[in-house]
Amino acid sequence: MVGKRRSRLLVAVVMVLVSIPLMGCLGQWLAYEDAMNDDMGAAEAAAENAQQRADQGSQPEETAPSSQEEGALTGAQEAPATGPISSQEMAGTYSGSAVLQDVAKGVESADSLPVTMQLNAAGAGTANVNGYSGAAQYAGSDVSFSVTMQEDGQKVVCTFEGTASRSGGAIVIDGNMKCSMMGVTFASYSWTAQN
C-alpha cells in the first residue's frame, strides 16, 4: 500500500517537474501570440485609417457658400447665343458708313458713303446707298445687296457681299461693297454695321 502511494507520489512529482518547463514554454508561447495579435491589430487599424483617408480624398469637398445672400433666387445665367444666325434674328436695321478702300487710277470717288440696310424676318429687305435703294437679302451667314445709282445718264451699280456674325449680344455684318460702271469695278468700300 505504501509502495503504491510512493509510486503515485513519484508520478505526481515527475508530472509536476515535467510540467514546470512546459508551463514556461506555454507562457512564452501565449505571450508571443498576444504580441502577434497586438501587431496584427495595429496593422489592421493602420490599414483602416489609410482606407478612410483614401475614401475622404476621393469624395468631392464641399464648396464654399457663394457670396449671394441666403434665400436669394437666381435665374439661369444668360450665355451668348452660338450657332447659325436665323433670318428672324437678322431682322432689323443696319447702318453705317462704307469706307473707301481702293479706287481706280484717274477716278474720283467719295471717301465714304452712307449705307442703311433693313431686313425682315424672311431674310429679305432693302438697302440704301447714298440715297439710292435696291434689294437686300440674307441666307445662311451671307448678306448681300445691290443698289443702282443713276445720275446724268451714268449708271453705277454698287454690290455688297459680306457675312453676319455674333459679337457679344449684337449681330455684326462685315464685308466689301464694289461699285462698277458698265461692268468695270472702279471703287471698293468696306462696310461694317450692327443692329
XYZ file of C-alpha atoms in Angstrom, residues 1-15:
15
model
C 0.000 0.000 0.000
C 2.842 2.296 0.941
C 4.608 1.308 -2.280
C 1.589 2.284 -4.341
C 1.413 5.606 -2.622
C 5.081 6.189 -3.241
C 4.758 5.373 -6.910
C 1.753 7.647 -7.210
C 3.602 10.373 -5.400
C 6.618 9.823 -7.575
C 4.451 10.019 -10.728
C 2.855 13.203 -9.422
C 6.248 14.748 -8.618
C 7.590 13.784 -12.044
C 4.500 15.242 -13.700
